[in-house]
JSON list of C-alpha atoms in Angstrom, two decimals:
[
{"chain": "A", "resi": 1407, "resn": "GLN", "atom": "CA", "xyz": [4.18, -6.65, -10.62]},
{"chain": "A", "resi": 1408, "resn": "THR", "atom": "CA", "xyz": [1.06, -7.98, -9.02]},
{"chain": "A", "resi": 1409, "resn": "TYR", "atom": "CA", "xyz": [-0.95, -7.90, -5.83]},
{"chain": "A", "resi": 1410, "resn": "SER", "atom": "CA", "xyz": [-1.20, -11.02, -3.71]},
{"chain": "A", "resi": 1411, "resn": "GLY", "atom": "CA", "xyz": [-4.51, -12.38, -2.49]},
{"chain": "A", "resi": 1412, "resn": "LEU", "atom": "CA", "xyz": [-5.05, -13.74, 1.00]},
{"chain": "A", "resi": 1413, "resn": "PHE", "atom": "CA", "xyz": [-1.43, -13.92, 2.04]},
{"chain": "A", "resi": 1414, "resn": "CYS", "atom": "CA", "xyz": [1.49, -11.57, 2.61]},
{"chain": "A", "resi": 1415, "resn": "VAL", "atom": "CA", "xyz": [4.85, -11.97, 0.90]},
{"chain": "A", "resi": 1416, "resn": "THR", "atom": "CA", "xyz": [7.81, -10.19, 2.48]},
{"chain": "A", "resi": 1417, "resn": "VAL", "atom": "CA", "xyz": [11.36, -9.61, 1.36]},
{"chain": "A", "resi": 1418, "resn": "ASN", "atom": "CA", "xyz": [14.16, -8.38, 3.61]},
{"chain": "A", "resi": 1419, "resn": "PRO", "atom": "CA", "xyz": [17.05, -7.17, 1.42]},
{"chain": "A", "resi": 1420, "resn": "TYR", "atom": "CA", "xyz": [19.23, -6.42, 4.51]},
{"chain": "A", "resi": 1421, "resn": "LYS", "atom": "CA", "xyz": [19.85, -2.92, 3.21]},
{"chain": "A", "resi": 1422, "resn": "TRP", "atom": "CA", "xyz": [17.98, 0.38, 3.05]},
{"chain": "A", "resi": 1423, "resn": "LEU", "atom": "CA", "xyz": [15.71, 0.76, 0.03]},
{"chain": "A", "resi": 1424, "resn": "PRO", "atom": "CA", "xyz": [14.18, 4.13, -0.89]},
{"chain": "A", "resi": 1425, "resn": "VAL", "atom": "CA", "xyz": [10.63, 2.76, -0.87]},
{"chain": "A", "resi": 1426, "resn": "TYR", "atom": "CA", "xyz": [9.39, 4.44, 2.31]},
{"chain": "A", "resi": 1427, "resn": "ASN", "atom": "CA", "xyz": [10.25, 8.09, 1.74]},
{"chain": "A", "resi": 1428, "resn": "PRO", "atom": "CA", "xyz": [7.63, 10.90, 1.74]},
{"chain": "A", "resi": 1429, "resn": "GLU", "atom": "CA", "xyz": [7.56, 11.10, -2.06]},
{"chain": "A", "resi": 1430, "resn": "VAL", "atom": "CA", "xyz": [6.53, 7.45, -2.32]},
{"chain": "A", "resi": 1431, "resn": "VAL", "atom": "CA", "xyz": [3.85, 7.93, 0.32]},
{"chain": "A", "resi": 1432, "resn": "LEU", "atom": "CA", "xyz": [2.38, 10.86, -1.62]},
{"chain": "A", "resi": 1433, "resn": "ALA", "atom": "CA", "xyz": [2.52, 8.91, -4.89]},
{"chain": "A", "resi": 1434, "resn": "TYR", "atom": "CA", "xyz": [0.17, 6.27, -3.43]},
{"chain": "A", "resi": 1435, "resn": "ARG", "atom": "CA", "xyz": [-2.08, 8.35, -1.18]},
{"chain": "A", "resi": 1436, "resn": "GLY", "atom": "CA", "xyz": [-5.70, 8.38, -2.30]},
{"chain": "A", "resi": 1437, "resn": "LYS", "atom": "CA", "xyz": [-5.14, 6.33, -5.46]},
{"chain": "A", "resi": 1438, "resn": "LYS", "atom": "CA", "xyz": [-6.98, 3.20, -6.47]},
{"chain": "A", "resi": 1439, "resn": "ARG", "atom": "CA", "xyz": [-5.03, -0.06, -6.66]},
{"chain": "A", "resi": 1440, "resn": "GLN", "atom": "CA", "xyz": [-5.05, 0.00, -10.47]},
{"chain": "A", "resi": 1441, "resn": "GLU", "atom": "CA", "xyz": [-3.52, 3.50, -10.60]},
{"chain": "A", "resi": 1442, "resn": "ALA", "atom": "CA", "xyz": [-0.10, 2.61, -9.13]},
{"chain": "A", "resi": 1443, "resn": "PRO", "atom": "CA", "xyz": [2.23, -0.39, -8.96]},
{"chain": "A", "resi": 1444, "resn": "PRO", "atom": "CA", "xyz": [1.84, -2.76, -5.97]},
{"chain": "A", "resi": 1445, "resn": "HIS", "atom": "CA", "xyz": [3.25, -1.36, -2.72]},
{"chain": "A", "resi": 1446, "resn": "ILE", "atom": "CA", "xyz": [2.45, -1.66, 0.98]},
{"chain": "A", "resi": 1447, "resn": "PHE", "atom": "CA", "xyz": [1.29, 1.98, 1.01]},
{"chain": "A", "resi": 1448, "resn": "SER", "atom": "CA", "xyz": [-1.49, 1.25, -1.46]},
{"chain": "A", "resi": 1449, "resn": "ILE", "atom": "CA", "xyz": [-2.73, -1.64, 0.69]},
{"chain": "A", "resi": 1450, "resn": "SER", "atom": "CA", "xyz": [-2.76, 0.42, 3.88]},
{"chain": "A", "resi": 1451, "resn": "ASP", "atom": "CA", "xyz": [-4.27, 3.50, 2.21]},
{"chain": "A", "resi": 1452, "resn": "ASN", "atom": "CA", "xyz": [-6.98, 1.33, 0.65]},
{"chain": "A", "resi": 1453, "resn": "ALA", "atom": "CA", "xyz": [-7.87, -0.09, 4.08]},
{"chain": "A", "resi": 1454, "resn": "TYR", "atom": "CA", "xyz": [-7.89, 3.42, 5.56]},
{"chain": "A", "resi": 1455, "resn": "GLN", "atom": "CA", "xyz": [-10.18, 4.75, 2.80]},
{"chain": "A", "resi": 1456, "resn": "PHE", "atom": "CA", "xyz": [-12.62, 1.84, 3.28]},
{"chain": "A", "resi": 1457, "resn": "MET", "atom": "CA", "xyz": [-12.62, 2.49, 7.02]},
{"chain": "A", "resi": 1458, "resn": "LEU", "atom": "CA", "xyz": [-13.54, 6.14, 6.40]},
{"chain": "A", "resi": 1459, "resn": "THR", "atom": "CA", "xyz": [-16.27, 5.43, 3.85]},
{"chain": "A", "resi": 1460, "resn": "ASP", "atom": "CA", "xyz": [-17.79, 2.34, 5.48]},
{"chain": "A", "resi": 1461, "resn": "ARG", "atom": "CA", "xyz": [-17.17, 3.50, 9.07]},
{"chain": "A", "resi": 1462, "resn": "GLU", "atom": "CA", "xyz": [-16.12, -0.03, 10.02]},
{"chain": "A", "resi": 1463, "resn": "ASN", "atom": "CA", "xyz": [-12.84, -1.34, 11.41]},
{"chain": "A", "resi": 1464, "resn": "GLN", "atom": "CA", "xyz": [-10.77, -3.24, 8.87]}
]
């Protein structure tokens, strides 16, 4: 597992995957990128945290 750089890779499995439930959200909230496997929640939470600390739009 790895993070991508300046591009976004998407996969549509055409079926429901349990990757967006509340437990997953809580597992990534407030953690640094190195503390959890790559997931869209870590990217969005990271942007949100930077917005709060730097007080700049992302």
